[in-house]
Coordinates of C-alpha atoms and ligand atoms in Angstrom, one line a residue:
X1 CA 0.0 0.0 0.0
X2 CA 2.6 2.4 1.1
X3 CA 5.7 3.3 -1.1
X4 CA 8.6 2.3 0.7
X5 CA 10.2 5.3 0.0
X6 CA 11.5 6.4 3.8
X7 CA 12.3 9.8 4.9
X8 CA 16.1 9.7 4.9
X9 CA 16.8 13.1 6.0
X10 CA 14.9 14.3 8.5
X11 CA 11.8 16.5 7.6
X12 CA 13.7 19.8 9.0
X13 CA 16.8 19.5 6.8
X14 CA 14.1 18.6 3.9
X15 CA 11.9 21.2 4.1
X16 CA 15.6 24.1 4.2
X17 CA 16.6 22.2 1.4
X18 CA 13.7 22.1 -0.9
X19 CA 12.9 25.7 0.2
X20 CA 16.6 26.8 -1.5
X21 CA 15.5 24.9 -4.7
X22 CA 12.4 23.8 -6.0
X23 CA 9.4 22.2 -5.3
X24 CA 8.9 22.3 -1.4
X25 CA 8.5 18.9 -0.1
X26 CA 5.0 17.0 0.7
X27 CA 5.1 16.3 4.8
X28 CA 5.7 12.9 5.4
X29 CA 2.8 10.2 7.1
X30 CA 4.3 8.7 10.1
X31 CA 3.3 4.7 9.7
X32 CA 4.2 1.9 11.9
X33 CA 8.0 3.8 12.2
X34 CA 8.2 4.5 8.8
X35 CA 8.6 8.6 7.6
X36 CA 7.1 8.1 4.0
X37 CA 5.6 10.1 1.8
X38 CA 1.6 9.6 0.7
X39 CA 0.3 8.4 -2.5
X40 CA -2.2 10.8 -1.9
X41 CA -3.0 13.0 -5.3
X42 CA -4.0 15.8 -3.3
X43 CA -2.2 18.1 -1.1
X44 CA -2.7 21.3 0.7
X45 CA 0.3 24.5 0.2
X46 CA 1.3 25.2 3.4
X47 CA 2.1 29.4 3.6
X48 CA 4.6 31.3 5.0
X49 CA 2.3 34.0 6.7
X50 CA 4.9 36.6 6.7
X51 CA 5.4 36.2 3.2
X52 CA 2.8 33.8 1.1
X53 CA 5.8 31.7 0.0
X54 CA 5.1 28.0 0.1
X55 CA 6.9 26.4 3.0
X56 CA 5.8 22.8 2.4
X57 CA 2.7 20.5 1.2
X58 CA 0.2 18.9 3.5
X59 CA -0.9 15.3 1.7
X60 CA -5.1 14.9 2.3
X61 CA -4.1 11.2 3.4
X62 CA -6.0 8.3 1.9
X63 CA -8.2 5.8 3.1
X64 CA -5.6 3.1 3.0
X65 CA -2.9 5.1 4.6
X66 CA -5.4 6.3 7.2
X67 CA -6.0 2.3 7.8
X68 CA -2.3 0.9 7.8
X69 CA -1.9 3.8 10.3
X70 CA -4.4 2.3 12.4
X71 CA -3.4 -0.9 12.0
X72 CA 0.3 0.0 13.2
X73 CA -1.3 1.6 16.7
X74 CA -3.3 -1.5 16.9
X75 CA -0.6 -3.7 16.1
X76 CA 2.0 -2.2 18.7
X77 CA -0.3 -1.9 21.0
X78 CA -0.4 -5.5 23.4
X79 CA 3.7 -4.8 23.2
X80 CA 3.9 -1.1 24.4
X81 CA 1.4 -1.8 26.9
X82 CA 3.5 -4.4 28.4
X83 CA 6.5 -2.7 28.3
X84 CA 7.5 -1.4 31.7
X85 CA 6.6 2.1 32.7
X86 CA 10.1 3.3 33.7
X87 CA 11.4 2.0 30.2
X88 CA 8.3 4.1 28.6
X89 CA 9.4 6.9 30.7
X90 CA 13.0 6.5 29.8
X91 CA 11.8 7.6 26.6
X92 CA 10.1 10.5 27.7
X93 CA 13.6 11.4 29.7
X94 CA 15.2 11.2 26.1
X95 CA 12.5 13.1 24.3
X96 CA 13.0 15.8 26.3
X97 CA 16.8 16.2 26.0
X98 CA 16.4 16.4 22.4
X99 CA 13.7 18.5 22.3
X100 CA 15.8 21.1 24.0
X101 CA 19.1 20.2 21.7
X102 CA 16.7 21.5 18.5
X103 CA 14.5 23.7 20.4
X104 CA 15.9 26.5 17.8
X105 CA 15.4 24.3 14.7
X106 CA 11.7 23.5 16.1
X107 CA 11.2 27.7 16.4
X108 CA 12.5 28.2 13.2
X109 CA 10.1 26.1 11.7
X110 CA 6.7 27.4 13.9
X111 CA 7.8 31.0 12.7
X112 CA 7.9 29.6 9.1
X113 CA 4.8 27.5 9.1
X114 CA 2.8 30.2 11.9
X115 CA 4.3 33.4 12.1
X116 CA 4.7 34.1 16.0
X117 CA 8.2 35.9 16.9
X118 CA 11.0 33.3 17.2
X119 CA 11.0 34.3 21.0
X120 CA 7.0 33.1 20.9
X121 CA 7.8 30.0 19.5
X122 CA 10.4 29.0 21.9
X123 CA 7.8 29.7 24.5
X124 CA 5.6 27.6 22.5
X125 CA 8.1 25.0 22.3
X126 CA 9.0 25.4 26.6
X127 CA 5.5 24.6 27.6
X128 CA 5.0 21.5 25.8
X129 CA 8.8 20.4 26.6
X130 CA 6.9 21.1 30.4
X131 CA 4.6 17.9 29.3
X132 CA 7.2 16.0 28.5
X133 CA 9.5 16.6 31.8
X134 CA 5.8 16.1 33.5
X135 CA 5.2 12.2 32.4
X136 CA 8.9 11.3 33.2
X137 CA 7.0 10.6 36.2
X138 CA 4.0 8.1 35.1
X139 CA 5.0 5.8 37.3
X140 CA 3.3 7.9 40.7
X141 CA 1.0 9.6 38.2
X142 CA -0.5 6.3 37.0
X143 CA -0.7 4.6 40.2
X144 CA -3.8 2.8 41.6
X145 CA -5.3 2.3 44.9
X146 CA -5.4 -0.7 47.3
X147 CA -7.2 -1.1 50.7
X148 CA -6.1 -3.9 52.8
X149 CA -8.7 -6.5 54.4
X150 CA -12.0 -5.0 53.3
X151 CA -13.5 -7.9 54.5
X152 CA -11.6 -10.8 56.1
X153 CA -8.6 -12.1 53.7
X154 CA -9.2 -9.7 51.5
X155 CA -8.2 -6.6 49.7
X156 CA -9.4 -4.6 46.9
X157 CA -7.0 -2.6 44.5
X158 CA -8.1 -0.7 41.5
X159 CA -5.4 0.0 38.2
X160 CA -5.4 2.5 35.6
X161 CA -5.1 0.6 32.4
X162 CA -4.4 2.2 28.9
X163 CA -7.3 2.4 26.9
X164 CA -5.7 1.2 23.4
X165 CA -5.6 3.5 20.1
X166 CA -6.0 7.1 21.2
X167 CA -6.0 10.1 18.7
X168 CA -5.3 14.1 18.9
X169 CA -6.5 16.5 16.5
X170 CA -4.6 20.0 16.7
X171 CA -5.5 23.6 15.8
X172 CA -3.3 25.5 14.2
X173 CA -1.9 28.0 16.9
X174 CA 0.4 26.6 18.5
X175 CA 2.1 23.7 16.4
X176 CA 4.3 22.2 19.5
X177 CA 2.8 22.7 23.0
X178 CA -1.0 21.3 21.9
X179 CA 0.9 18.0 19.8
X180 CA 2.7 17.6 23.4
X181 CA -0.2 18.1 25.4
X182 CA -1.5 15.1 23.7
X183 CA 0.7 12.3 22.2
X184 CA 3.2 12.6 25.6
X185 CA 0.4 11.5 28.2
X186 CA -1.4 8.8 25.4
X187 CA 1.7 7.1 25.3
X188 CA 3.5 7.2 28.4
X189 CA 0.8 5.5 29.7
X190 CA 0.8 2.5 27.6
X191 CA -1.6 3.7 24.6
X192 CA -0.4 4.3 21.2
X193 CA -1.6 7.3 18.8
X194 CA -2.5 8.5 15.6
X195 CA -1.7 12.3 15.4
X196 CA -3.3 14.8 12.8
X197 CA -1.5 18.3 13.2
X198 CA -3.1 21.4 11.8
X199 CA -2.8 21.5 8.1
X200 CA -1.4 25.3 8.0
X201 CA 1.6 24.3 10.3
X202 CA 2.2 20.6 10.3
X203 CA 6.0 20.6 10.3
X204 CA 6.5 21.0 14.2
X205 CA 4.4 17.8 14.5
X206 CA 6.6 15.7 12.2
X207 CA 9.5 16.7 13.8
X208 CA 8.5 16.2 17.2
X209 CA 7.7 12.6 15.8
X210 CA 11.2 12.3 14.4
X211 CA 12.6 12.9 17.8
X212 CA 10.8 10.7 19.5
X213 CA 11.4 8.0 17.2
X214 CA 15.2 8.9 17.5
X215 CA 14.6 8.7 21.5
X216 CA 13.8 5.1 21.3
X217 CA 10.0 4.8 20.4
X218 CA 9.6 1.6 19.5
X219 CA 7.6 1.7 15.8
X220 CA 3.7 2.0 15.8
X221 CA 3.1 3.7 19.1
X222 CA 3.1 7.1 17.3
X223 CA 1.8 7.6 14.1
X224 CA 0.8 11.2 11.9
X225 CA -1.8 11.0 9.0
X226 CA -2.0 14.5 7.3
X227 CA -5.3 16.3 6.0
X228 CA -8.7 18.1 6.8
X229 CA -12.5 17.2 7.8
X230 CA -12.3 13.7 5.8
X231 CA -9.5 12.4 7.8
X232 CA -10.8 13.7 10.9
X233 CA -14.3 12.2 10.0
X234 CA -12.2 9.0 9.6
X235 CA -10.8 9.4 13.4
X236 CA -14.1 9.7 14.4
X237 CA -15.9 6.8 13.1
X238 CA -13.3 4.4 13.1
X239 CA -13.9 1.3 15.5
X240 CA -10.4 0.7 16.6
X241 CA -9.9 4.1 17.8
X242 CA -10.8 4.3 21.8
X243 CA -10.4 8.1 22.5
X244 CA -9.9 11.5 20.9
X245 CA -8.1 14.7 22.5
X246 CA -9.3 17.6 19.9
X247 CA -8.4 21.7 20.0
X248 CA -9.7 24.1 18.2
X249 CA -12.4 26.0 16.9
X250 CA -16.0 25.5 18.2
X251 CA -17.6 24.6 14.8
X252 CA -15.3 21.8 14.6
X253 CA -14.7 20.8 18.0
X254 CA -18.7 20.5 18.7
X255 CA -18.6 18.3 15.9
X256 CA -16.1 16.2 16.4
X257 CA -17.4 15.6 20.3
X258 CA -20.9 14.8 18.9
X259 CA -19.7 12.2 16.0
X260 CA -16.5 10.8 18.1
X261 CA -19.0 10.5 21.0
X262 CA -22.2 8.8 19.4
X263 CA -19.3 6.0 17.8
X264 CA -18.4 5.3 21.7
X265 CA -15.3 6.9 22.1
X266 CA -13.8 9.6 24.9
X267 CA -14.0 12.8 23.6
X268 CA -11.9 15.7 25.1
X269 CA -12.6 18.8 23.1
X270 CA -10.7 22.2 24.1
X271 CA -12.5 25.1 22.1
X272 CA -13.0 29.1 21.7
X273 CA -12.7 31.4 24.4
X274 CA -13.3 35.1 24.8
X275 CA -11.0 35.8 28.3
X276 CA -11.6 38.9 30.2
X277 CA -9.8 40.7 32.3
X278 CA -11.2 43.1 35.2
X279 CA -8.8 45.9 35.9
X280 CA -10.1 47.6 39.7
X281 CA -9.5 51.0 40.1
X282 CA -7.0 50.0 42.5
X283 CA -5.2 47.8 40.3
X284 CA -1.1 48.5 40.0
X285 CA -1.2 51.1 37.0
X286 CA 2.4 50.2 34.9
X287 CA 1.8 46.5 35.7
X288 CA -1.9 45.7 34.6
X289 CA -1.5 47.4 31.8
X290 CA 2.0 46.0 30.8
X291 CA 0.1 42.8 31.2
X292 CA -3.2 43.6 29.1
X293 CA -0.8 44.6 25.8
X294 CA 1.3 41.3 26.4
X295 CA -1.7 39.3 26.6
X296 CA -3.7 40.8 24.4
X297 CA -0.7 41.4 21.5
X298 CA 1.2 38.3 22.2
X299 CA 1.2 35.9 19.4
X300 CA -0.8 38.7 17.1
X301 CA -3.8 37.4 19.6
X302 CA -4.0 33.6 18.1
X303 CA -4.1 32.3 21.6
X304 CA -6.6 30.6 23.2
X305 CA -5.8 32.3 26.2
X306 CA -5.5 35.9 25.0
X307 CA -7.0 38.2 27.3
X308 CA -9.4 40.1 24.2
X309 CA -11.5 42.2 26.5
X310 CA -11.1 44.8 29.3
X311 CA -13.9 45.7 31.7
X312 CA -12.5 48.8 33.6
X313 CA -14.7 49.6 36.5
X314 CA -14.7 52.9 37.0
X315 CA -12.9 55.5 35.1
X316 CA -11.6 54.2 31.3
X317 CA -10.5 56.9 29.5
X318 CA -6.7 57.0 31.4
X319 CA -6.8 53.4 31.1
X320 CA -7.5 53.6 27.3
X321 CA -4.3 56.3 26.9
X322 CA -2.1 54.3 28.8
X323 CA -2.8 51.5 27.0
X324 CA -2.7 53.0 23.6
X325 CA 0.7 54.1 24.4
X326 CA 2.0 50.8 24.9
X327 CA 0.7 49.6 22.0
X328 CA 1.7 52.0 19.6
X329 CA 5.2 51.2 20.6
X330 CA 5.1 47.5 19.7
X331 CA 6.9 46.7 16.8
X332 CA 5.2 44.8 14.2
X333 CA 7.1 42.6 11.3
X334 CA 8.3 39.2 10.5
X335 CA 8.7 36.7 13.0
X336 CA 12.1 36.0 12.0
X337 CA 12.8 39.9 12.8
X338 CA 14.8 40.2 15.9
X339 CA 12.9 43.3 17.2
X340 CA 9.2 41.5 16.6
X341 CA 7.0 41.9 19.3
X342 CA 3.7 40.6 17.3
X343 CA 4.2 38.6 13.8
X344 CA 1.5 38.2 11.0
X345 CA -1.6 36.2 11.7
X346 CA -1.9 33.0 10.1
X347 CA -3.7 33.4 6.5
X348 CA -5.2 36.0 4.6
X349 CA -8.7 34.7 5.0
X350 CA -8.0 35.3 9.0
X351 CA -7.2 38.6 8.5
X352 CA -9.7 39.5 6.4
X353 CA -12.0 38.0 9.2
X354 CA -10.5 40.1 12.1
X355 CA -10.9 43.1 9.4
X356 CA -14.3 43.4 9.2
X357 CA -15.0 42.3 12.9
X358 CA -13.5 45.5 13.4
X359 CA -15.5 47.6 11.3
X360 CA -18.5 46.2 12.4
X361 CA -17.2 47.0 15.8
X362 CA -17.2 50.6 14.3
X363 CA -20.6 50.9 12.8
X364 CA -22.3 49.7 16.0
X365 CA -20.8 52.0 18.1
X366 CA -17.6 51.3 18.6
X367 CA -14.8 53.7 18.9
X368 CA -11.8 53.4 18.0
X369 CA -8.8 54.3 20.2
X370 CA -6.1 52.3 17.8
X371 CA -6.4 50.7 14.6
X372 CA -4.1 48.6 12.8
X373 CA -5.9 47.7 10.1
X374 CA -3.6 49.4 6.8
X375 CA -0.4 48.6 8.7
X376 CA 2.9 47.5 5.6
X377 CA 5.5 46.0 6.8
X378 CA 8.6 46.9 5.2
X379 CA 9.9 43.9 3.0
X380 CA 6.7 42.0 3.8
X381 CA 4.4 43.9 1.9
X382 CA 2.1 40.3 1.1
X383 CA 2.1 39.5 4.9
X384 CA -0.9 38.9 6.8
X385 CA -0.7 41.5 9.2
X386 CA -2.9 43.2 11.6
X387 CA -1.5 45.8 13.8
X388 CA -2.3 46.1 17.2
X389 CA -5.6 47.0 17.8
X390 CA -7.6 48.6 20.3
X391 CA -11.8 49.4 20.6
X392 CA -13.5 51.1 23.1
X393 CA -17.1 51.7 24.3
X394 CA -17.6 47.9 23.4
X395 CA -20.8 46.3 24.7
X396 CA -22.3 42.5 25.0
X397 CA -24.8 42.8 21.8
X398 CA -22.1 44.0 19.5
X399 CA -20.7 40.9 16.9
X400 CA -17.2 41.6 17.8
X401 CA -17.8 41.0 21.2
X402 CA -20.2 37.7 20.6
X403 CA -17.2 36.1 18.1
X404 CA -13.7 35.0 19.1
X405 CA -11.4 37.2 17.2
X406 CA -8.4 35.6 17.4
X407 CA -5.9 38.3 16.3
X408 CA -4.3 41.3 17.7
X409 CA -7.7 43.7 18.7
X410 CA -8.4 44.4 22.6
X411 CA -11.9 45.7 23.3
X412 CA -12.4 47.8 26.1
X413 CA -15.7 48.0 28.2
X414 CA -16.8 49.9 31.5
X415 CA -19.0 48.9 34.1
X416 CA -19.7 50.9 37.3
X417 CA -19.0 48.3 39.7
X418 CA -17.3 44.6 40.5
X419 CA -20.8 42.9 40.7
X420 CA -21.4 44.7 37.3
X421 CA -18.3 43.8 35.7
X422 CA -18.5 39.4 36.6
X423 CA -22.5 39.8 35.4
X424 CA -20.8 40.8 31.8
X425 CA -18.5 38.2 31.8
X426 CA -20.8 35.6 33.1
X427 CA -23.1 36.4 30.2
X428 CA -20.6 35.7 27.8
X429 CA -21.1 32.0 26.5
X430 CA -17.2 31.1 26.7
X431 CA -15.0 30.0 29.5
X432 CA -11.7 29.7 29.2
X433 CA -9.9 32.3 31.1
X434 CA -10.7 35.1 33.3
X435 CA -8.4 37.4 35.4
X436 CA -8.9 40.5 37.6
X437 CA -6.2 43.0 38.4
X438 CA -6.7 44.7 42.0
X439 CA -4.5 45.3 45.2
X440 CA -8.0 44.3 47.3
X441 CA -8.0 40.6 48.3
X442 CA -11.5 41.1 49.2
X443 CA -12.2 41.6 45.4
X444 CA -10.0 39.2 44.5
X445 CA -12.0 36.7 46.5
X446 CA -15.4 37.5 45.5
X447 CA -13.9 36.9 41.6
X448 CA -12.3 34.1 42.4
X449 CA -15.3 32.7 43.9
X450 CA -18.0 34.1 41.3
X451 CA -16.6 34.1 37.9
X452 CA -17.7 31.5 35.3
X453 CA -14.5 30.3 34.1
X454 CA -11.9 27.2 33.6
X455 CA -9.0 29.4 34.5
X456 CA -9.2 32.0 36.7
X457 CA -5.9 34.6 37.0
X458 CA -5.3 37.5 39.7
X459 CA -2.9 39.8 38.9
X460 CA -2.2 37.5 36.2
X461 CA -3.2 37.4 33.0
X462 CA -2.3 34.3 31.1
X463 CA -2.5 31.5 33.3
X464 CA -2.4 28.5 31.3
X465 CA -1.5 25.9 34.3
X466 CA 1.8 24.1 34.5
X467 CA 1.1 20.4 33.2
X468 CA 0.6 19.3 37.2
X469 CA -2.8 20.9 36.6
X470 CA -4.5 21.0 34.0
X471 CA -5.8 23.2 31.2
X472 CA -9.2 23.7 32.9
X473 CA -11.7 25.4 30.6
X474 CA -15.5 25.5 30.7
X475 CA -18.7 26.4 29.2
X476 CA -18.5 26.8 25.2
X477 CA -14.7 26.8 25.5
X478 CA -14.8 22.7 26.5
X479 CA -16.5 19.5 25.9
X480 CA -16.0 16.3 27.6
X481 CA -15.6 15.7 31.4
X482 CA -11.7 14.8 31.5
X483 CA -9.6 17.9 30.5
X484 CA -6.2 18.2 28.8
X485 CA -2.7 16.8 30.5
X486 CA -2.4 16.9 34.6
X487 CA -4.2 14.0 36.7
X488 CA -7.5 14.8 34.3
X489 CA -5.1 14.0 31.2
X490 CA -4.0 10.3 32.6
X491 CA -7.4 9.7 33.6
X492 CA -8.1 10.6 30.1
X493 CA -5.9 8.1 28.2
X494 CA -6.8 5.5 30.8
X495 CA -9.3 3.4 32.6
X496 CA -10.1 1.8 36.0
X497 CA -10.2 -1.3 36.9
X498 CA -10.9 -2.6 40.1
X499 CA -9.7 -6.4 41.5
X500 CA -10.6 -7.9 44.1
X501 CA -8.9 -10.7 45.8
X502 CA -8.9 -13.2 48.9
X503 CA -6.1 -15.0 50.1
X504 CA -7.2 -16.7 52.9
X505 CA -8.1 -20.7 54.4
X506 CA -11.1 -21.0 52.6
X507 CA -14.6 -21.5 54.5
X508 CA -16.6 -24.5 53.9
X509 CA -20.4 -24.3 53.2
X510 CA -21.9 -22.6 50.1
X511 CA -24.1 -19.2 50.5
X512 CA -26.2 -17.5 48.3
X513 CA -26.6 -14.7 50.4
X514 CA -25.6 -11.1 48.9
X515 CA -22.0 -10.9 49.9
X516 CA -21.3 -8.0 52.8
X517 CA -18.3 -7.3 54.6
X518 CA -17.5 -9.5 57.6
Ligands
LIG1 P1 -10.0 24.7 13.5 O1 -11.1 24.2 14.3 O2 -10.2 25.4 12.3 O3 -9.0 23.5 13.2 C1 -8.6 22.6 14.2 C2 -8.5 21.2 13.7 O4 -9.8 20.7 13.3 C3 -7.6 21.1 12.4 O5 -6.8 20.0 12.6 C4 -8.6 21.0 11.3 O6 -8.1 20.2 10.2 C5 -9.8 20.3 11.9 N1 -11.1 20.8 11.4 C6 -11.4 22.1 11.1 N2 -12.7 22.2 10.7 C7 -13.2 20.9 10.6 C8 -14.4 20.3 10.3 N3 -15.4 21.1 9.8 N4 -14.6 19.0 10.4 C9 -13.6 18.2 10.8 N5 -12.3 18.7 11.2 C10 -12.2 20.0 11.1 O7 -9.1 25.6 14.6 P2 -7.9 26.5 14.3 O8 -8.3 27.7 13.5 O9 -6.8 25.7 13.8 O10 -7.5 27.0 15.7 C11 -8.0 28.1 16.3 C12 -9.1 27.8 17.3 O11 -8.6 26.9 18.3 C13 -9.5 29.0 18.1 O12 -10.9 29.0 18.2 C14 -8.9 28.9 19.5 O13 -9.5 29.5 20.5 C15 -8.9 27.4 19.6 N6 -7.9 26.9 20.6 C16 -8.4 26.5 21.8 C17 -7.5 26.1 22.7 C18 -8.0 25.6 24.1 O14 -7.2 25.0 24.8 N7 -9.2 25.9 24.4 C19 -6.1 26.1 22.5 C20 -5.7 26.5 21.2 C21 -6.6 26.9 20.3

């Protein structure tokens, strides 16, 4: 089925090459250990954002390849789950050294393939390398439970067992940390896994795959297919597939739950957000709004935790100044740029979107304090890019506050008072994040207490959890009752079963009684 052609130099070295010469090359299907390229007629051009030159091609993989993929997972399966947790774990411990030895080469590529700053991307990078360090330690994190002597002679223990074939499916915004917030756990705990990375940015994926199969993965347990809704369509219905971990947009994420669901499998789905901040009128001036730009401008605004609105209670017109200051002052231009605070955002379509969310911001009221709308870039005239952004006088009925943005635009709203301000963001149908800046723990407490969200920050504005929590969102912004890496994240990928067992001189005599604990 597959042509045996194998990927003898690794995808990275590849892609620089074919980029100096010619055609750029089709990413490779990772099958059963083998990098080799599809038979599939179709592909998809994957775009430099900065600059609309092709980087590489994504392959829409076919049925067959889709199947021996399977097949490999399925195959490795009854070995990988024997093999001993510190020896999967060993291979965790190497993944993560070499993850850090081409931690630039991996950046180089996400600025490429995404268009975040090469400082972003290491970030990027860092907090999925923070999965990895995490499930060095399956051993404790996988462990059951035992009582002794629940009734005489015996004891009851439970074990969490992998579940079998596990699959992620991954948005486009961050190429690294959402692959390693979901093959690392599958695996490390004895499953085996069919990845399908984002079809704008799918190189980080396939070299995350090459290092781990250079760190010892034995072949099958990891597996990439390449393409859009068919493939995924084929993850969902397909019978040897036990449980998917999806991240992205609603549209698709609601759909994959439903159809991944109604076939019988576990569905984590990580969705939209719209993240909030509250800034008190006793909030720390220079640091709240040092943290609004970061989080609102970081990563052009493509991040699921961007903080996109502001509700100022109380005065918002010396907020909106300072803020407009800062933002003014962020340099916009390549990723590759040294000086790059904010890179393009990811197609032209996307920023076309953001565009006329804007306006229509405008025409129903909005005002606007900063607009980056006509920014050129220098050299990068056929970039996608948005400059930073900022609307005022923003309220709930308005479209640009109802849709996710997802680029570099902060609105800014006012309410007269804290109980005023959660009631707004209560409304709102997502819940990913929320944070409130204030110097009042009394406030702090009451938000803490009242908001609706997954995340909730305090005098912080971005806080995705370190991966001994876990990524915690709610409402619109997540399906399924397991969430994303931390305790949830094994519990995901695995499932309980409880023994039972008596050693003891056996009685004689037979009842039918209901058993009870003597
Ligand atoms: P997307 O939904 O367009 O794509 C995500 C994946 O789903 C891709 O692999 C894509 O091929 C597939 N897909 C898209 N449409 C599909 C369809 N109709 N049927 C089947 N599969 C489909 O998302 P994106 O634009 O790549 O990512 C941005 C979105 O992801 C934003 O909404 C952002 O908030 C969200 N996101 C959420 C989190 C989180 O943890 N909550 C993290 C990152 C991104």
């Amino acid at each position: 089925l597959l042509r045996p052609q194998i990927f003898a130099l690794k995808y990275s070295t590849a892609t620089e090459q074919s980029n100096q010469h010619s055609k750029p090359s089709r990413a490779p299907l990772l099958i059963g250990g083998k990098f080799v390229e599809s038979q599939a007629a179709e592909s998809i051009d994957v775009l430099n954002p900065a600059t609309q030159e092709v980087v590489s091609r994504v392959p829409l993989t076919t049925k067959e390849e889709f199947k021996a993929a399977v097949s490999a997972a399925k195959q490795a399966f009854p070995s990988w789950r024997n093999t001993p947790v510190t020896t999967r774990q060993r291979v965790m411990f190497k993944l993560q050294e070499l993850i850090r030895r081409d931690m630039d080469k991996l950046a180089l590529n996400i600025t490429t393939e995404q268009g975040k700053t090469l400082k972003d991307a290491q970030g990027d990078v860092f907090r999925g390398l923070e999965v990895v360090e995490h499930v060095c330690g399956m051993g404790t994190l996988q462990m059951g439970e035992f009582v002794s002597n629940v009734s005489h002679g015996i004891d009851t223990y439970s074990v969490r067992e992998p579940l079998g074939v596990c699959a992620g499916i991954c948005p486009f915004n961050f190429p690294a940390m959402i692959p390693l917030w979901m093959f690392p756990v599958a695996i490390t705990s004895g499953n085996t896994f069919i990845l399908k990375p984002s079809e704008k940015d799918p190189g980080a994926s396939v070299m995350l795959a090459e290092l781990a199969m250079e760190a010892g993965l034995p072949d099958g347990v990891l597996n990439i297919v390449h393409g859009t809704n068919d493939i995924v369509n084929a993850i969902c219905d397909d019978d040897e597939i036990r449980a998917i971990s999806f991240v992205g947009s609603n549209n698709a994420g609601m759909h994959i739950y439903s159809r991944g669901s109604a076939n019988g499998k576990r569905v984590q789905s990580n969705m939209g957000a719209k993240n909030h901040a509250i800034v008190m009128p006793d909030a720390n001036i220079d640091a709240t709004a040092n943290a609004l730009i970061a989080a609102g401008f970081g990563a052009a605004g493509q991040r699921c935790m961007a903080l996109s609105t502001v509700v100022f209670v109380g005065d918002l017109k010396t907020w909106e100044n300072k803020l407009a200051e800062r933002a003014k002052a962020l340099k916009v231009n390549s990723g590759t740029a040294p000086d790059a605070d904010l890179g393009p955002v990811i197609s032209k379509q996307a920023k076309e979107r953001i565009c006329n969310l804007i306006q229509s911001g405008v025409e129903s009221g909005g005002r606007l304090v900063l607009d980056g709308r006509n920014i050129v870039v220098p050299g990068y005239e056929n970039g996608n890019f948005v400059g930073p952004t900022i609307l005022s006088d923003v309220t709930p009925d308005m479209d640009c506050y109802k849709e996710e943005i997802f680029g570099p635009v902060l609105l800014c709203m006012q309410a007269d008072s804290l109980e005023e301000a959660i009631n707004i963001v209560n409304k709102n149908k997502y819940g990913n994040g929320a944070s409130i800046f204030t110097s009042s723990g009394a406030a702090a407490r009451k938000f803490q207490t009242e908001i609706e969200a997954g995340q909730v920050g305090i005098n912080v504005p971005i806080p995705v959890p370190l991966p001994f929590f876990s990524f915690t969102g709610s409402k619109a912004s997540f399906a399924g009752d397991l969430n994303f890496y931390g305790k949830a994240g094994v519990q995901f990928y695995t499932q309980l079963k409880t023994v039972t067992q008596q050693w003891k001189d056996l009685p004689s005599g037979v009842s039918l009684a209901m058993p009870t604990s003597q």
